[in-house]
Short mmCIF file of C-alpha atoms and ligand atoms in Angstrom, two decimals:
data_model
loop_
_atom_site.label_atom_id
_atom_site.label_comp_id
_atom_site.label_asym_id
_atom_site.label_seq_id
_atom_site.Cartn_x
_atom_site.Cartn_y
_atom_site.Cartn_z
CA MET L 105 15.89 -54.78 14.21
CA ALA L 106 16.06 -56.91 17.32
CA GLU L 107 12.76 -57.87 18.84
CA PHE L 108 11.23 -57.71 22.25
CA PRO L 109 12.55 -57.94 24.95
CA ASP L 110 15.85 -56.64 23.52
CA THR L 111 14.00 -53.87 21.79
CA ARG L 112 11.82 -51.74 23.99
CA LEU L 113 10.71 -48.69 22.04
CA ARG L 114 9.27 -47.18 25.20
CA ARG L 115 12.82 -46.52 26.51
CA LEU L 116 13.04 -43.38 24.42
CA ARG L 117 9.66 -42.12 25.62
CA GLU L 118 10.27 -42.07 29.35
CA LEU L 119 11.90 -38.66 29.85
CA PRO L 120 10.65 -35.40 28.35
CA ALA L 121 14.23 -34.42 27.44
CA MET L 122 14.76 -37.74 25.66
CA ARG L 123 11.49 -37.33 23.78
CA SER L 124 12.68 -33.90 22.76
CA LEU L 125 16.01 -35.23 21.48
CA VAL L 126 14.44 -37.92 19.32
CA ARG L 127 11.63 -35.72 17.98
CA GLU L 128 11.60 -35.92 14.17
CA THR L 129 9.36 -32.98 13.34
CA ARG L 130 9.55 -29.57 14.98
CA LEU L 131 7.04 -26.88 14.20
CA SER L 132 8.60 -23.49 13.82
CA THR L 133 6.99 -20.10 13.32
CA SER L 134 9.55 -19.54 10.57
CA SER L 135 7.70 -21.86 8.17
CA PHE L 136 4.30 -20.14 8.41
CA VAL L 137 2.45 -17.87 6.02
CA TYR L 138 -0.53 -15.94 7.43
CA PRO L 139 -3.43 -15.08 5.06
CA LEU L 140 -5.05 -11.64 5.34
CA PHE L 141 -8.29 -10.22 3.92
CA ILE L 142 -8.02 -6.55 3.00
CA THR L 143 -11.06 -4.37 2.46
CA HIS L 144 -11.89 -0.80 1.41
CA GLY L 145 -13.19 1.75 3.87
CA SER L 146 -11.70 2.91 7.13
CA GLY L 147 -11.75 1.81 10.72
CA ILE L 148 -12.76 -1.69 9.68
CA LYS L 149 -11.68 -4.77 11.58
CA LYS L 150 -14.71 -6.93 11.01
CA PRO L 151 -14.72 -10.49 12.35
CA ILE L 152 -15.24 -13.21 9.74
CA GLU L 153 -17.96 -15.22 11.39
CA PRO L 154 -17.03 -18.79 10.39
CA MET L 155 -13.33 -18.08 11.00
CA PRO L 156 -13.02 -16.83 14.60
CA GLY L 157 -9.85 -14.76 15.03
CA CYS L 158 -9.78 -13.67 11.36
CA TYR L 159 -10.93 -10.26 10.12
CA HIS L 160 -11.64 -8.07 7.16
CA ILE L 161 -9.16 -5.25 7.70
CA SER L 162 -9.13 -1.81 6.09
CA LEU L 163 -5.90 -0.16 5.01
CA ASP L 164 -5.80 2.32 7.89
CA LEU L 165 -5.78 -0.53 10.44
CA LEU L 166 -3.43 -2.72 8.46
CA ALA L 167 -0.17 -1.27 9.80
CA GLU L 168 -1.13 -2.25 13.34
CA GLU L 169 -1.98 -5.81 12.25
CA ILE L 170 1.26 -6.08 10.31
CA GLN L 171 3.26 -4.92 13.33
CA GLU L 172 1.66 -7.66 15.42
CA ILE L 173 2.40 -10.34 12.79
CA SER L 174 5.95 -9.15 12.45
CA ASP L 175 6.48 -9.03 16.25
CA LEU L 176 5.28 -12.62 16.48
CA GLY L 177 8.08 -13.63 14.11
CA ILE L 178 5.81 -14.79 11.29
CA PRO L 179 7.91 -14.35 8.14
CA SER L 180 5.21 -13.94 5.52
CA VAL L 181 1.65 -12.92 4.67
CA LEU L 182 -0.62 -13.95 1.79
CA LEU L 183 -3.00 -11.25 0.61
CA PHE L 184 -6.64 -11.52 -0.50
CA GLY L 185 -8.66 -8.47 -1.44
CA LEU L 186 -12.29 -7.43 -1.30
CA PRO L 187 -12.88 -4.96 -4.12
CA GLN L 188 -15.04 -1.85 -4.06
CA GLU L 189 -17.02 -3.22 -6.98
CA LYS L 190 -17.14 -6.51 -8.78
CA ASP L 191 -17.57 -6.77 -12.54
CA SER L 192 -17.49 -9.47 -15.19
CA ILE L 193 -13.77 -9.10 -15.86
CA GLY L 194 -12.49 -8.60 -12.31
CA SER L 195 -11.07 -5.15 -13.07
CA GLU L 196 -9.87 -4.28 -9.59
CA ALA L 197 -7.54 -7.26 -9.47
CA TYR L 198 -5.17 -5.59 -11.94
CA ASP L 199 -5.90 -1.93 -11.23
CA ALA L 200 -2.75 -0.09 -10.10
CA GLU L 201 -4.86 1.41 -7.30
CA GLY L 202 -6.65 -1.87 -6.50
CA ILE L 203 -6.98 -2.86 -2.86
CA ILE L 204 -4.19 -5.45 -2.96
CA GLN L 205 -1.77 -3.14 -4.73
CA GLU L 206 -2.42 -0.50 -2.04
CA ALA L 207 -1.97 -3.09 0.70
CA ILE L 208 1.32 -4.31 -0.79
CA ARG L 209 2.73 -0.76 -0.85
CA LEU L 210 1.62 -0.14 2.72
CA ILE L 211 3.03 -3.39 4.10
CA LYS L 212 6.39 -2.98 2.37
CA LYS L 213 6.60 0.49 3.97
CA THR L 214 5.54 -0.70 7.45
CA ALA L 215 7.56 -3.90 7.64
CA PRO L 216 10.00 -4.17 4.73
CA GLU L 217 11.38 -7.49 5.98
CA LEU L 218 7.97 -9.22 5.92
CA LEU L 219 7.61 -11.34 2.77
CA VAL L 220 4.45 -10.30 0.96
CA ILE L 221 2.76 -12.88 -1.25
CA GLY L 222 -0.09 -11.88 -3.55
CA ASP L 223 -2.83 -14.37 -4.37
CA VAL L 224 -3.41 -14.11 -8.11
CA CYS L 225 -6.99 -15.01 -8.98
CA LEU L 226 -10.11 -13.25 -10.20
CA CYS L 227 -12.84 -14.88 -8.10
CA GLU L 228 -12.94 -12.19 -5.43
CA TYR L 229 -13.23 -9.55 -8.17
CA THR L 230 -15.74 -11.01 -10.62
CA ASP L 231 -19.49 -10.50 -10.20
CA HIS L 232 -20.10 -14.11 -11.27
CA GLY L 233 -17.59 -15.42 -8.71
CA HIS L 234 -15.60 -17.61 -11.08
CA CYS L 235 -11.80 -17.57 -11.18
CA GLY L 236 -11.57 -16.34 -14.77
CA ILE L 237 -13.60 -14.65 -17.46
CA LEU L 238 -16.60 -16.32 -18.97
CA SER L 239 -17.40 -17.26 -22.46
CA GLY L 240 -21.03 -18.32 -22.19
CA THR L 241 -21.10 -20.38 -19.04
CA THR L 242 -17.57 -21.76 -19.24
CA VAL L 243 -14.44 -20.14 -17.87
CA ASP L 244 -12.28 -19.26 -20.88
CA ASN L 245 -8.79 -20.49 -20.13
CA ASP L 246 -6.64 -18.53 -22.56
CA GLN L 247 -8.40 -15.19 -22.21
CA THR L 248 -8.10 -15.53 -18.45
CA LEU L 249 -4.33 -16.00 -18.72
CA GLU L 250 -4.00 -12.42 -19.92
CA LEU L 251 -5.84 -11.03 -16.92
CA LEU L 252 -3.95 -13.19 -14.45
CA SER L 253 -0.71 -11.95 -16.00
CA LYS L 254 -1.86 -8.35 -15.67
CA THR L 255 -2.77 -9.00 -12.04
CA ALA L 256 0.65 -10.47 -11.26
CA GLN L 257 2.31 -7.56 -13.03
CA ALA L 258 0.26 -4.99 -11.07
CA GLN L 259 1.24 -6.69 -7.82
CA ALA L 260 4.91 -6.79 -8.86
CA GLN L 261 4.82 -3.10 -9.73
CA ALA L 262 3.39 -2.40 -6.27
CA GLY L 263 6.35 -4.26 -4.75
CA VAL L 264 5.08 -7.75 -4.00
CA ASP L 265 7.78 -10.28 -3.08
CA MET L 266 6.12 -13.33 -4.63
CA VAL L 267 2.97 -14.07 -6.63
CA ALA L 268 0.78 -17.12 -6.09
CA PRO L 269 -1.59 -17.95 -8.94
CA SER L 270 -4.58 -19.93 -7.62
CA ALA L 271 -7.04 -19.85 -10.53
CA MET L 272 -6.16 -23.33 -11.84
CA MET L 273 -6.02 -22.20 -15.47
CA ASP L 274 -3.74 -24.28 -17.67
CA GLY L 275 -0.59 -22.36 -18.52
CA GLN L 276 -1.06 -19.71 -15.81
CA VAL L 277 2.46 -20.08 -14.41
CA ARG L 278 4.03 -19.82 -17.86
CA ALA L 279 1.96 -16.79 -18.81
CA ILE L 280 2.78 -14.98 -15.56
CA ARG L 281 6.49 -15.88 -15.77
CA LYS L 282 6.66 -14.44 -19.29
CA THR L 283 4.91 -11.23 -18.32
CA LEU L 284 7.03 -10.73 -15.21
CA ASP L 285 10.21 -11.34 -17.19
CA ILE L 286 9.47 -8.85 -19.92
CA SER L 287 8.45 -6.19 -17.41
CA GLY L 288 11.67 -6.40 -15.43
CA PHE L 289 10.56 -8.71 -12.63
CA GLU L 290 12.60 -11.75 -13.57
CA ASN L 291 13.61 -12.12 -9.91
CA THR L 292 10.06 -12.26 -8.57
CA PRO L 293 9.29 -15.90 -7.69
CA ILE L 294 6.05 -17.74 -8.41
CA MET L 295 4.40 -20.09 -5.94
CA GLY L 296 2.02 -22.19 -8.02
CA TYR L 297 -1.16 -23.51 -6.42
CA ALA L 298 -0.18 -26.55 -8.40
CA ALA L 299 -2.48 -29.22 -7.03
CA LYS L 300 -5.59 -27.38 -5.97
CA TYR L 301 -8.69 -29.48 -5.46
CA ALA L 302 -12.35 -28.57 -5.94
CA SER L 303 -12.92 -28.82 -2.20
CA SER L 304 -15.80 -28.25 0.20
CA PHE L 305 -13.19 -27.08 2.69
CA TYR L 306 -13.15 -23.64 0.99
CA GLY L 307 -16.68 -22.85 2.23
CA PRO L 308 -15.74 -20.40 5.01
CA PHE L 309 -13.21 -18.62 2.74
CA ARG L 310 -15.91 -18.02 0.16
CA ILE L 311 -18.06 -16.40 2.85
CA ALA L 312 -15.00 -14.35 3.90
CA ALA L 313 -14.05 -13.34 0.36
CA ASP L 314 -17.62 -13.18 -0.95
CA SER L 315 -16.45 -15.35 -3.83
CA THR L 316 -19.02 -18.12 -4.10
CA PRO L 317 -19.69 -18.83 -7.79
CA GLN L 318 -23.07 -17.39 -8.78
CA PHE L 319 -23.80 -20.45 -10.91
CA GLY L 320 -22.29 -23.90 -11.18
CA ASP L 321 -19.10 -24.80 -9.34
CA ARG L 322 -15.36 -24.90 -9.90
CA ARG L 323 -15.05 -28.52 -10.93
CA SER L 324 -14.22 -27.69 -14.54
CA TYR L 325 -10.94 -26.12 -13.44
CA GLN L 326 -10.08 -27.29 -9.91
CA MET L 327 -9.06 -30.91 -9.41
CA ASP L 328 -11.27 -33.88 -8.62
CA PRO L 329 -10.64 -34.87 -4.96
CA SER L 330 -10.48 -38.51 -6.03
CA ASN L 331 -7.25 -38.09 -7.98
CA SER L 332 -3.64 -38.16 -6.87
CA ARG L 333 -1.78 -39.15 -10.06
CA MET L 334 -3.40 -36.14 -11.72
CA ALA L 335 -1.96 -34.01 -8.90
CA MET L 336 1.53 -35.15 -9.87
CA LEU L 337 0.83 -34.10 -13.46
CA GLU L 338 -0.41 -30.70 -12.30
CA ILE L 339 2.73 -30.19 -10.22
CA GLU L 340 4.98 -31.39 -13.02
CA SER L 341 3.41 -28.93 -15.42
CA ASP L 342 3.72 -26.02 -12.96
CA ILE L 343 7.41 -26.83 -12.55
CA ALA L 344 7.89 -27.04 -16.31
CA GLU L 345 6.19 -23.65 -16.68
CA GLY L 346 8.59 -22.05 -14.21
CA ALA L 347 7.12 -22.36 -10.70
CA ASP L 348 9.67 -21.75 -7.93
CA ILE L 349 7.54 -23.23 -5.14
CA ILE L 350 4.74 -25.77 -5.52
CA MET L 351 1.64 -26.23 -3.41
CA VAL L 352 -0.92 -28.81 -2.40
CA LYS L 353 -4.29 -27.47 -1.29
CA PRO L 354 -6.17 -28.28 0.95
CA ALA L 355 -3.78 -29.97 3.37
CA LEU L 356 -5.44 -32.27 5.87
CA ALA L 357 -7.56 -34.39 3.56
CA TYR L 358 -4.66 -34.54 1.07
CA MET L 359 -1.72 -35.67 3.21
CA ASP L 360 -1.01 -38.53 0.81
CA VAL L 361 -0.65 -36.00 -2.00
CA ILE L 362 1.74 -33.89 0.11
CA ARG L 363 3.83 -36.98 0.84
CA GLN L 364 3.87 -38.08 -2.80
CA ALA L 365 4.85 -34.59 -3.95
CA ARG L 366 7.62 -34.42 -1.38
CA GLU L 367 9.08 -37.74 -2.54
CA ARG L 368 8.82 -36.91 -6.19
CA PHE L 369 9.84 -33.26 -6.51
CA ASP L 370 12.75 -31.31 -5.03
CA LEU L 371 11.23 -27.83 -5.12
CA PRO L 372 10.09 -26.26 -1.85
CA LEU L 373 6.61 -27.55 -1.08
CA ALA L 374 3.81 -25.52 0.50
CA ALA L 375 0.59 -26.87 1.98
CA TYR L 376 -2.49 -24.70 2.43
CA ASN L 377 -4.30 -25.45 5.68
CA VAL L 378 -7.55 -23.97 4.32
CA SER L 379 -10.48 -22.17 5.88
CA GLY L 380 -12.73 -25.20 6.41
CA GLU L 381 -9.95 -27.04 8.22
CA TYR L 382 -9.58 -24.03 10.50
CA SER L 383 -13.32 -23.62 11.08
CA LEU L 384 -13.77 -27.26 12.08
CA VAL L 385 -11.12 -26.95 14.77
CA LYS L 386 -12.50 -23.63 16.01
CA ALA L 387 -16.10 -24.85 16.15
CA ALA L 388 -15.32 -28.08 17.95
CA SER L 389 -13.06 -26.20 20.38
CA GLN L 390 -15.76 -23.65 21.14
CA MET L 391 -18.15 -26.49 21.85
CA GLY L 392 -15.61 -27.85 24.32
CA TRP L 393 -15.46 -31.10 22.36
CA VAL L 394 -11.73 -30.96 21.58
CA ASP L 395 -8.79 -29.28 23.29
CA GLU L 396 -7.84 -26.46 20.95
CA LYS L 397 -4.11 -25.94 21.47
CA PRO L 398 -2.90 -29.56 21.36
CA ILE L 399 -5.24 -30.49 18.52
CA THR L 400 -4.10 -27.52 16.43
CA LEU L 401 -0.43 -28.31 17.04
CA GLU L 402 -1.02 -31.98 16.25
CA LEU L 403 -2.66 -31.17 12.93
CA LEU L 404 0.00 -28.68 11.87
CA THR L 405 2.83 -30.98 12.92
CA ALA L 406 1.24 -33.70 10.82
CA ILE L 407 1.18 -31.43 7.76
CA GLN L 408 4.90 -30.83 8.21
CA ARG L 409 5.58 -34.52 8.88
CA ALA L 410 3.76 -35.37 5.64
CA GLY L 411 6.36 -33.29 3.82
CA ALA L 412 5.39 -29.62 3.70
CA ASP L 413 8.18 -27.06 4.05
CA ILE L 414 5.83 -24.09 4.14
CA ILE L 415 2.45 -24.04 5.91
CA ILE L 416 -0.13 -21.43 4.97
CA SER L 417 -2.51 -21.26 7.89
CA TYR L 418 -5.05 -19.05 9.65
CA HIS L 419 -3.65 -20.58 12.86
CA ALA L 420 -0.26 -18.91 12.26
CA LYS L 421 -0.68 -16.11 14.80
CA GLU L 422 -1.86 -18.28 17.66
CA VAL L 423 0.76 -20.92 16.90
CA ALA L 424 3.49 -18.28 16.86
CA ALA L 425 2.32 -17.07 20.28
CA TRP L 426 2.21 -20.62 21.67
CA LEU L 427 5.66 -21.50 20.34
CA LYS L 428 7.09 -18.28 21.77
CA ASN L 429 5.74 -19.00 25.25
CA ASP L 430 6.75 -22.65 25.19
CA HIS L 431 10.42 -21.78 24.73
C1 PBG V 782 -9.05 -18.22 -4.88
C2 PBG V 782 -8.78 -18.94 -3.63
C3 PBG V 782 -9.63 -19.74 -2.83
C4 PBG V 782 -8.90 -20.10 -1.71
C5 PBG V 782 -7.63 -19.54 -1.85
N1 PBG V 782 -7.58 -18.85 -3.06
C6 PBG V 782 -11.06 -20.07 -2.99
C7 PBG V 782 -11.53 -21.00 -4.00
O1 PBG V 782 -10.79 -21.54 -4.83
O2 PBG V 782 -12.75 -21.16 -4.02
C8 PBG V 782 -9.40 -20.91 -0.55
C9 PBG V 782 -8.65 -20.75 0.71
C10 PBG V 782 -9.31 -21.27 1.92
O3 PBG V 782 -10.36 -21.93 1.89
O4 PBG V 782 -8.75 -21.01 2.98
N2 PBG V 782 -9.28 -19.00 -5.99
#
């Protein structure tokens, strides 16, 4: 490249239309997934305190919410459930009448074109709050695989479009793929939470989902935040087990991992802009310390620039509204 004064990089920054032409990354509503928290009861749309703008929603109010999401042009939702009762084996997760199964049926009736993704994990459903079943005080990997498979199968039978196992058990993608295949759901894709870190950024979600572990933490199954080579191994093994889409989670503190995954693997890559990332932006905005709209768009654009094709974010609705009005 020629140097100054022949090269003046500012030339392409002078006019808004020129800046638009040379823009490398364009956020689009079409790449967003919006997470929802579904609860039992009726008439419930209860604000989740640390996540302003997010709610626990009961089934009778879900259709209205789904209509709004669909009208905004958001292509997909990711479902989390709050069970009636928790027990040691997370029974409601794989109950045919469990909250998520009911929600799936309702959404597919209300907005058949909306892609419904089911989170497959037990932590919202177990009384001890861990992502699998316990043997003593450790989470038993292989016994948990059976229950995760049953959960994925129950969701598929209810009509889910894709399942997303997030429990970080070894072999979970393979186990679920096998179960789906033998029960006639060979065309149901799996989005593996491939590189999921043991992160403090999940704090607000655990308040929202009431899924804080009752003892210990998740470091024996979720990844150590210090590692990125290990993330590549996790992703590689999810792909080998049959994942159709891979994921890095959280997003903002793990942009290097997103970039590395993008360069190394050709499968569609999702990034989960998690609850704590959302809460930080909301809190600082409410304090008047940062300007909410531009800072949100900057962060999400950066996640895409790092290499994510799909962005799972609690900001999806507001971003969709902003992008609509800007055009
Ligand atoms: C379930 C699950 C969690 C999140 C998504 N799926 C919580 C956890 O692992 O503790 C976190 C999402 C968020 O923080 O937004 N295992």
